[in-house]
PDB file of C-alpha atoms in Angstrom:
ATOM      1  CA  ARG A   7      13.523-105.578  -8.363  1.00 71.00           C
ATOM      2  CA  LYS A   8      13.695-101.369  -9.527  1.00 79.00           C
ATOM      3  CA  GLU A   9      11.644-100.498 -12.313  1.00 88.00           C
ATOM      4  CA  VAL A  10      14.523 -98.370 -14.119  1.00 93.00           C
ATOM      5  CA  GLU A  11      18.240-100.338 -13.141  1.00 94.00           C
ATOM      6  CA  GLN A  12      21.426 -98.266 -15.212  1.00 94.00           C
ATOM      7  CA  ASP A  13      24.995 -98.774 -13.960  1.00 89.00           C
ATOM      8  CA  PRO A  14      25.608 -95.558 -11.906  1.00 87.00           C
ATOM      9  CA  GLY A  15      29.429 -95.835 -12.779  1.00 86.00           C
ATOM     10  CA  PRO A  16      31.337 -93.247 -13.159  1.00 92.00           C
ATOM     11  CA  PHE A  17      33.048 -94.031 -16.687  1.00 94.00           C
ATOM     12  CA  ASN A  18      35.722 -91.873 -17.846  1.00 96.00           C
ATOM     13  CA  VAL A  19      36.440 -91.932 -20.955  1.00 97.00           C
ATOM     14  CA  PRO A  20      39.191 -90.177 -23.099  1.00 97.00           C
ATOM     15  CA  GLU A  21      38.173 -87.604 -25.454  1.00 98.00           C
ATOM     16  CA  GLY A  22      37.693 -88.954 -29.187  1.00 97.00           C
ATOM     17  CA  ALA A  23      36.344 -93.013 -27.092  1.00 97.00           C
ATOM     18  CA  THR A  24      33.385 -94.652 -27.984  1.00 97.00           C
ATOM     19  CA  VAL A  25      31.202 -95.173 -24.573  1.00 97.00           C
ATOM     20  CA  ALA A  26      28.296 -97.485 -24.055  1.00 96.00           C
ATOM     21  CA  PHE A  27      25.268 -97.575 -21.127  1.00 93.00           C
ATOM     22  CA  ASN A  28      22.963 -99.657 -20.363  1.00 94.00           C
ATOM     23  CA  CYS A  29      19.961 -99.789 -18.767  1.00 95.00           C
ATOM     24  CA  THR A  30      17.574-102.537 -18.117  1.00 96.00           C
ATOM     25  CA  TYR A  31      13.249-102.328 -17.510  1.00 95.00           C
ATOM     26  CA  SER A  32      11.666-104.229 -15.172  1.00 94.00           C
ATOM     27  CA  ASN A  33       7.996-103.543 -16.751  1.00 90.00           C
ATOM     28  CA  SER A  34       6.846-105.393 -19.863  1.00 90.00           C
ATOM     29  CA  ALA A  35       4.173-102.597 -20.523  1.00 87.00           C
ATOM     30  CA  SER A  36       6.683-100.084 -21.036  1.00 88.00           C
ATOM     31  CA  GLN A  37       6.100 -98.008 -24.376  1.00 85.00           C
ATOM     32  CA  SER A  38       8.320 -95.120 -24.146  1.00 87.00           C
ATOM     33  CA  PHE A  39      12.101 -94.680 -24.184  1.00 92.00           C
ATOM     34  CA  PHE A  40      14.123 -91.832 -23.651  1.00 93.00           C
ATOM     35  CA  TRP A  41      17.496 -90.683 -22.507  1.00 96.00           C
ATOM     36  CA  TYR A  42      18.012 -87.617 -20.306  1.00 97.00           C
ATOM     37  CA  ARG A  43      21.204 -85.431 -20.178  1.00 97.00           C
ATOM     38  CA  GLN A  44      22.357 -83.526 -16.290  1.00 97.00           C
ATOM     39  CA  ASP A  45      24.839 -81.183 -16.386  1.00 97.00           C
ATOM     40  CA  CYS A  46      26.329 -80.503 -12.596  1.00 94.00           C
ATOM     41  CA  ARG A  47      23.930 -78.819 -10.771  1.00 91.00           C
ATOM     42  CA  LYS A  48      21.313 -78.428 -13.189  1.00 95.00           C
ATOM     43  CA  GLU A  49      18.630 -79.659 -14.665  1.00 96.00           C
ATOM     44  CA  PRO A  50      17.443 -82.555 -17.215  1.00 97.00           C
ATOM     45  CA  LYS A  51      16.726 -82.748 -20.226  1.00 96.00           C
ATOM     46  CA  LEU A  52      15.614 -84.857 -23.105  1.00 94.00           C
ATOM     47  CA  LEU A  53      18.990 -86.139 -24.915  1.00 96.00           C
ATOM     48  CA  MET A  54      16.503 -88.541 -26.875  1.00 94.00           C
ATOM     49  CA  SER A  55      13.805 -90.764 -27.735  1.00 90.00           C
ATOM     50  CA  VAL A  56      14.465 -94.185 -28.256  1.00 91.00           C
ATOM     51  CA  TYR A  57      12.863 -95.879 -31.053  1.00 82.00           C
ATOM     52  CA  SER A  58      11.527 -99.952 -31.337  1.00 83.00           C
ATOM     53  CA  SER A  59      14.162 -99.548 -34.552  1.00 83.00           C
ATOM     54  CA  GLY A  60      17.217 -98.038 -32.817  1.00 85.00           C
ATOM     55  CA  ASN A  61      17.369 -94.541 -33.676  1.00 91.00           C
ATOM     56  CA  GLU A  62      21.253 -92.332 -33.863  1.00 94.00           C
ATOM     57  CA  ASP A  63      21.272 -88.282 -33.428  1.00 93.00           C
ATOM     58  CA  GLY A  64      24.152 -87.267 -34.556  1.00 96.00           C
ATOM     59  CA  ARG A  65      27.178 -88.364 -32.118  1.00 97.00           C
ATOM     60  CA  PHE A  66      24.707 -90.495 -30.652  1.00 97.00           C
ATOM     61  CA  THR A  67      23.173 -93.477 -31.135  1.00 97.00           C
ATOM     62  CA  ALA A  68      20.076 -95.411 -28.954  1.00 96.00           C
ATOM     63  CA  GLN A  69      19.027 -98.526 -28.891  1.00 95.00           C
ATOM     64  CA  LEU A  70      15.368-100.750 -27.709  1.00 94.00           C
ATOM     65  CA  ASN A  71      15.747-104.090 -27.262  1.00 93.00           C
ATOM     66  CA  ARG A  72      12.221-105.829 -26.068  1.00 92.00           C
ATOM     67  CA  ALA A  73      12.512-109.058 -25.621  1.00 92.00           C
ATOM     68  CA  SER A  74      15.400-108.711 -23.432  1.00 93.00           C
ATOM     69  CA  GLN A  75      14.531-105.574 -22.203  1.00 94.00           C
ATOM     70  CA  TYR A  76      17.384-102.997 -21.812  1.00 93.00           C
ATOM     71  CA  ILE A  77      17.891 -99.529 -24.415  1.00 96.00           C
ATOM     72  CA  SER A  78      21.475 -98.320 -25.102  1.00 96.00           C
ATOM     73  CA  LEU A  79      23.664 -95.511 -25.701  1.00 97.00           C
ATOM     74  CA  LEU A  80      26.034 -95.474 -27.446  1.00 97.00           C
ATOM     75  CA  ILE A  81      28.110 -92.410 -27.649  1.00 98.00           C
ATOM     76  CA  ARG A  82      30.704 -91.709 -30.737  1.00 98.00           C
ATOM     77  CA  ASP A  83      33.997 -89.214 -30.649  1.00 98.00           C
ATOM     78  CA  SER A  84      33.122 -88.542 -27.025  1.00 98.00           C
ATOM     79  CA  LYS A  85      33.664 -84.611 -26.191  1.00 98.00           C
ATOM     80  CA  LEU A  86      34.682 -83.114 -23.268  1.00 97.00           C
ATOM     81  CA  SER A  87      31.208 -81.623 -23.679  1.00 97.00           C
ATOM     82  CA  ASP A  88      29.716 -84.590 -23.307  1.00 98.00           C
ATOM     83  CA  SER A  89      30.486 -85.118 -19.507  1.00 98.00           C
ATOM     84  CA  ALA A  90      27.068 -84.990 -17.938  1.00 97.00           C
ATOM     85  CA  THR A  91      24.970 -87.741 -16.242  1.00 96.00           C
ATOM     86  CA  TYR A  92      22.968 -89.860 -17.997  1.00 97.00           C
ATOM     87  CA  LEU A  93      19.276 -90.437 -17.546  1.00 97.00           C
ATOM     88  CA  CYS A  94      17.714 -93.779 -18.516  1.00 96.00           C
ATOM     89  CA  VAL A  95      13.685 -92.446 -18.386  1.00 94.00           C
ATOM     90  CA  VAL A  96      11.041 -95.039 -19.300  1.00 92.00           C
ATOM     91  CA  ASP A  97       7.080 -94.279 -19.338  1.00 87.00           C
ATOM     92  CA  SER A  98       4.902 -96.229 -16.474  1.00 79.00           C
ATOM     93  CA  GLY A  99       3.092 -99.010 -19.046  1.00 70.00           C
ATOM     94  CA  GLY A 100       0.213 -96.250 -20.044  1.00 65.00           C
ATOM     95  CA  TYR A 101       0.464 -94.022 -17.241  1.00 64.00           C
ATOM     96  CA  GLN A 102       0.399 -90.043 -17.348  1.00 73.00           C
ATOM     97  CA  LYS A 103       4.478 -90.037 -15.646  1.00 81.00           C
ATOM     98  CA  VAL A 104       7.327 -92.430 -16.500  1.00 87.00           C
ATOM     99  CA  THR A 105      10.186 -93.634 -14.220  1.00 91.00           C
ATOM    100  CA  PHE A 106      13.621 -91.993 -13.543  1.00 94.00           C
ATOM    101  CA  GLY A 107      16.671 -94.479 -13.756  1.00 94.00           C
ATOM    102  CA  THR A 108      19.292 -93.398 -10.934  1.00 94.00           C
ATOM    103  CA  GLY A 109      21.877 -92.534 -13.968  1.00 95.00           C
ATOM    104  CA  THR A 110      25.491 -93.503 -15.878  1.00 96.00           C
ATOM    105  CA  LYS A 111      27.889 -90.533 -14.972  1.00 95.00           C
ATOM    106  CA  LEU A 112      30.325 -89.620 -17.553  1.00 97.00           C
ATOM    107  CA  GLN A 113      33.143 -88.080 -17.644  1.00 97.00           C
ATOM    108  CA  VAL A 114      35.061 -87.212 -20.470  1.00 97.00           C
ATOM    109  CA  ILE A 115      39.185 -86.656 -19.714  1.00 97.00           C
ATOM    110  CA  PRO A 116      41.340 -84.215 -22.450  1.00 95.00           C
TER     111      PRO A 116
ATOM    112  CA  ASP B   8      10.928 -72.167 -25.698  1.00 70.00           C
ATOM    113  CA  VAL B   9       9.068 -73.966 -22.777  1.00 66.00           C
ATOM    114  CA  LYS B  10       9.666 -72.226 -19.291  1.00 91.00           C
ATOM    115  CA  VAL B  11       9.042 -74.121 -15.877  1.00 97.00           C
ATOM    116  CA  THR B  12       9.987 -72.514 -13.011  1.00 97.00           C
ATOM    117  CA  GLN B  13      10.370 -72.157  -9.064  1.00 97.00           C
ATOM    118  CA  SER B  14      10.014 -70.093  -6.462  1.00 92.00           C
ATOM    119  CA  SER B  15      12.749 -70.329  -5.003  1.00 92.00           C
ATOM    120  CA  ARG B  16      16.152 -71.904  -5.789  1.00 95.00           C
ATOM    121  CA  TYR B  17      17.466 -72.156  -2.187  1.00 96.00           C
ATOM    122  CA  LEU B  18      15.470 -72.498   0.543  1.00 97.00           C
ATOM    123  CA  VAL B  19      16.260 -73.626   4.448  1.00 97.00           C
ATOM    124  CA  LYS B  20      13.729 -74.118   6.699  1.00 97.00           C
ATOM    125  CA  ARG B  21      13.027 -75.258  10.626  1.00 97.00           C
ATOM    126  CA  THR B  22      11.634 -78.993  11.728  1.00 98.00           C
ATOM    127  CA  GLY B  23       8.193 -78.325  11.967  1.00 97.00           C
ATOM    128  CA  GLU B  24       7.900 -75.899   9.845  1.00 97.00           C
ATOM    129  CA  LYS B  25       5.509 -75.421   7.473  1.00 97.00           C
ATOM    130  CA  VAL B  26       7.016 -75.164   3.136  1.00 97.00           C
ATOM    131  CA  PHE B  27       5.408 -74.185   0.387  1.00 97.00           C
ATOM    132  CA  LEU B  28       7.352 -75.201  -3.182  1.00 98.00           C
ATOM    133  CA  GLU B  29       5.777 -73.604  -5.542  1.00 97.00           C
ATOM    134  CA  CYS B  30       5.850 -74.039  -9.764  1.00 98.00           C
ATOM    135  CA  VAL B  31       4.632 -72.364 -12.412  1.00 98.00           C
ATOM    136  CA  GLN B  32       4.908 -73.405 -16.184  1.00 97.00           C
ATOM    137  CA  ASP B  33       4.074 -70.750 -18.858  1.00 95.00           C
ATOM    138  CA  MET B  34       3.054 -73.687 -21.667  1.00 91.00           C
ATOM    139  CA  ASP B  35       0.094 -74.653 -21.076  1.00 92.00           C
ATOM    140  CA  HIS B  36       0.653 -78.530 -20.352  1.00 92.00           C
ATOM    141  CA  GLU B  37      -2.155 -79.968 -18.688  1.00 91.00           C
ATOM    142  CA  ASN B  38       0.717 -83.057 -16.549  1.00 92.00           C
ATOM    143  CA  MET B  39       3.045 -81.755 -13.781  1.00 95.00           C
ATOM    144  CA  PHE B  40       5.518 -83.265 -11.015  1.00 95.00           C
ATOM    145  CA  TRP B  41       7.125 -83.406  -8.186  1.00 97.00           C
ATOM    146  CA  TYR B  42      10.192 -84.807  -8.287  1.00 97.00           C
ATOM    147  CA  ARG B  43      12.698 -85.271  -4.947  1.00 97.00           C
ATOM    148  CA  GLN B  44      16.398 -86.021  -6.169  1.00 97.00           C
ATOM    149  CA  ASP B  45      19.104 -86.948  -3.657  1.00 95.00           C
ATOM    150  CA  PRO B  46      22.402 -89.150  -3.989  1.00 90.00           C
ATOM    151  CA  GLY B  47      22.070 -92.285  -5.544  1.00 87.00           C
ATOM    152  CA  LEU B  48      18.393 -92.266  -4.938  1.00 90.00           C
ATOM    153  CA  GLY B  49      17.837 -90.502  -8.553  1.00 89.00           C
ATOM    154  CA  LEU B  50      14.919 -88.930  -9.445  1.00 94.00           C
ATOM    155  CA  ARG B  51      11.680 -89.858  -7.138  1.00 95.00           C
ATOM    156  CA  LEU B  52       7.932 -89.064  -8.477  1.00 95.00           C
ATOM    157  CA  ILE B  53       6.254 -87.483  -4.914  1.00 97.00           C
ATOM    158  CA  TYR B  54       3.120 -86.274  -6.781  1.00 96.00           C
ATOM    159  CA  PHE B  55       1.939 -85.391 -10.004  1.00 93.00           C
ATOM    160  CA  SER B  56      -1.300 -83.762 -11.815  1.00 94.00           C
ATOM    161  CA  TYR B  57      -2.812 -83.788 -15.027  1.00 90.00           C
ATOM    162  CA  ASP B  58      -5.298 -81.461 -14.749  1.00 91.00           C
ATOM    163  CA  VAL B  59      -6.437 -78.420 -12.206  1.00 93.00           C
ATOM    164  CA  LYS B  60      -7.435 -79.295  -9.388  1.00 91.00           C
ATOM    165  CA  MET B  61      -6.945 -83.246  -9.645  1.00 92.00           C
ATOM    166  CA  LYS B  62      -3.619 -85.254  -7.969  1.00 94.00           C
ATOM    167  CA  GLU B  63      -2.176 -88.855  -8.412  1.00 93.00           C
ATOM    168  CA  LYS B  64       0.774 -89.712  -5.785  1.00 94.00           C
ATOM    169  CA  GLY B  65       4.248 -90.982  -7.044  1.00 93.00           C
ATOM    170  CA  ASP B  66       6.254 -92.668  -5.482  1.00 91.00           C
ATOM    171  CA  ILE B  67       7.189 -91.363  -2.005  1.00 96.00           C
ATOM    172  CA  PRO B  68       3.816 -88.950  -1.185  1.00 97.00           C
ATOM    173  CA  GLU B  69       4.409 -88.978   2.609  1.00 97.00           C
ATOM    174  CA  GLY B  70       4.751 -86.107   4.221  1.00 97.00           C
ATOM    175  CA  TYR B  71       4.015 -84.108   1.429  1.00 98.00           C
ATOM    176  CA  SER B  72       0.921 -82.708  -0.457  1.00 97.00           C
ATOM    177  CA  VAL B  73       0.292 -80.341  -3.384  1.00 97.00           C
ATOM    178  CA  SER B  74      -2.585 -78.545  -4.828  1.00 97.00           C
ATOM    179  CA  ARG B  75      -3.216 -77.379  -8.697  1.00 97.00           C
ATOM    180  CA  GLU B  76      -5.598 -74.393  -8.572  1.00 96.00           C
ATOM    181  CA  LYS B  77      -5.093 -72.819 -11.659  1.00 96.00           C
ATOM    182  CA  LYS B  78      -3.026 -75.087 -14.879  1.00 96.00           C
ATOM    183  CA  GLU B  79       0.310 -73.171 -15.161  1.00 97.00           C
ATOM    184  CA  ARG B  80       0.948 -73.269 -10.735  1.00 97.00           C
ATOM    185  CA  PHE B  81       1.448 -76.669  -9.166  1.00 98.00           C
ATOM    186  CA  SER B  82       2.238 -76.698  -5.780  1.00 97.00           C
ATOM    187  CA  LEU B  83       3.925 -78.858  -3.019  1.00 98.00           C
ATOM    188  CA  ILE B  84       3.397 -78.494   0.338  1.00 98.00           C
ATOM    189  CA  LEU B  85       5.178 -79.866   3.728  1.00 97.00           C
ATOM    190  CA  GLU B  86       2.560 -79.978   6.178  1.00 94.00           C
ATOM    191  CA  SER B  87       5.739 -80.233   8.348  1.00 97.00           C
ATOM    192  CA  ALA B  88       8.843 -80.334   8.053  1.00 97.00           C
ATOM    193  CA  SER B  89      11.261 -82.961   8.589  1.00 97.00           C
ATOM    194  CA  THR B  90      15.287 -83.538   8.046  1.00 97.00           C
ATOM    195  CA  ASN B  91      14.409 -86.381   5.675  1.00 97.00           C
ATOM    196  CA  GLN B  92      13.336 -83.851   3.753  1.00 98.00           C
ATOM    197  CA  THR B  93      16.179 -82.219   2.854  1.00 98.00           C
ATOM    198  CA  SER B  94      16.791 -82.745  -0.941  1.00 97.00           C
ATOM    199  CA  MET B  95      16.722 -81.009  -4.234  1.00 97.00           C
ATOM    200  CA  TYR B  96      13.234 -80.613  -5.414  1.00 98.00           C
ATOM    201  CA  LEU B  97      12.255 -80.518  -9.513  1.00 98.00           C
ATOM    202  CA  CYS B  98       9.444 -79.663 -10.872  1.00 98.00           C
ATOM    203  CA  ALA B  99       8.338 -80.199 -14.545  1.00 96.00           C
ATOM    204  CA  SER B 100       5.420 -80.043 -16.625  1.00 94.00           C
ATOM    205  CA  SER B 101       4.653 -81.972 -20.373  1.00 91.00           C
ATOM    206  CA  PRO B 102       1.613 -81.967 -22.581  1.00 86.00           C
ATOM    207  CA  VAL B 103      -0.793 -85.124 -22.257  1.00 80.00           C
ATOM    208  CA  PHE B 104       1.119 -88.326 -23.419  1.00 69.00           C
ATOM    209  CA  GLY B 105      -0.120 -89.656 -26.864  1.00 64.00           C
ATOM    210  CA  VAL B 106      -0.836 -85.709 -28.309  1.00 59.00           C
ATOM    211  CA  ASN B 107       3.131 -85.041 -28.021  1.00 58.00           C
ATOM    212  CA  PRO B 108       5.156 -87.642 -29.415  1.00 57.00           C
ATOM    213  CA  VAL B 109       7.604 -87.159 -27.532  1.00 60.00           C
ATOM    214  CA  ASN B 110       6.200 -87.171 -24.408  1.00 73.00           C
ATOM    215  CA  GLU B 111       8.947 -84.581 -23.286  1.00 85.00           C
ATOM    216  CA  GLN B 112       8.914 -83.548 -19.627  1.00 91.00           C
ATOM    217  CA  PHE B 113      10.565 -79.794 -19.008  1.00 94.00           C
ATOM    218  CA  PHE B 114      12.557 -78.822 -15.693  1.00 97.00           C
ATOM    219  CA  GLY B 115      12.285 -76.278 -13.780  1.00 97.00           C
ATOM    220  CA  PRO B 116      16.031 -75.140 -11.667  1.00 96.00           C
ATOM    221  CA  GLY B 117      15.057 -76.623  -9.475  1.00 97.00           C
ATOM    222  CA  THR B 118      15.117 -75.643  -4.882  1.00 97.00           C
ATOM    223  CA  ARG B 119      17.600 -76.971  -2.714  1.00 97.00           C
ATOM    224  CA  LEU B 120      16.003 -77.237   0.694  1.00 98.00           C
ATOM    225  CA  THR B 121      17.387 -77.772   3.700  1.00 98.00           C
ATOM    226  CA  VAL B 122      16.011 -77.998   6.829  1.00 98.00           C
ATOM    227  CA  LEU B 123      17.763 -77.806   9.824  1.00 97.00           C
TER     228      LEU B 123
END
């Protein structure tokens, strides 16, 4: 089983739609969880951290379910500029490194 | 702003050549990382370093070595380049985990390496 698994997509959604991505992880000792965004031909950049209580940043909401070992990202009112690949990232259980998922591609269409 | 720079955006080398990829960060970060990114496989960790002269193997270290002689610089070396090392190489840096509660990694723009 992969350490971090994501649905690769692509998710094609119309502007204004709500879209959700899930990610599962296998290391129950993991403590830190993140969503990164990667635009085409660019480097990944941190979108948001994921906290146990769930957290929101504008149109973006991240949730963590430790019991089922998955994290989610919800994007409301999708914009064309949200088109990108979203990478789920999980720490390696106490080591100074993280594992990246393969990414979920989102295409928001007009 | 944190800045991570990589020595080349595009590089073309021949099989068997020795290849050096350089990465420099200006934020005094302790941790530095080298990844390769391939379609369908995502980012895979090659090596990382948590201090000067310290290195740890990542998930795919075979065929690579690294050097960290100064805190700001982390070099990736392909001793004898092969065609299966054609890829996008991304360098990243981060502060020590636990010091920065976000543990964010900052990436360079990447080097697209083609081995012929």
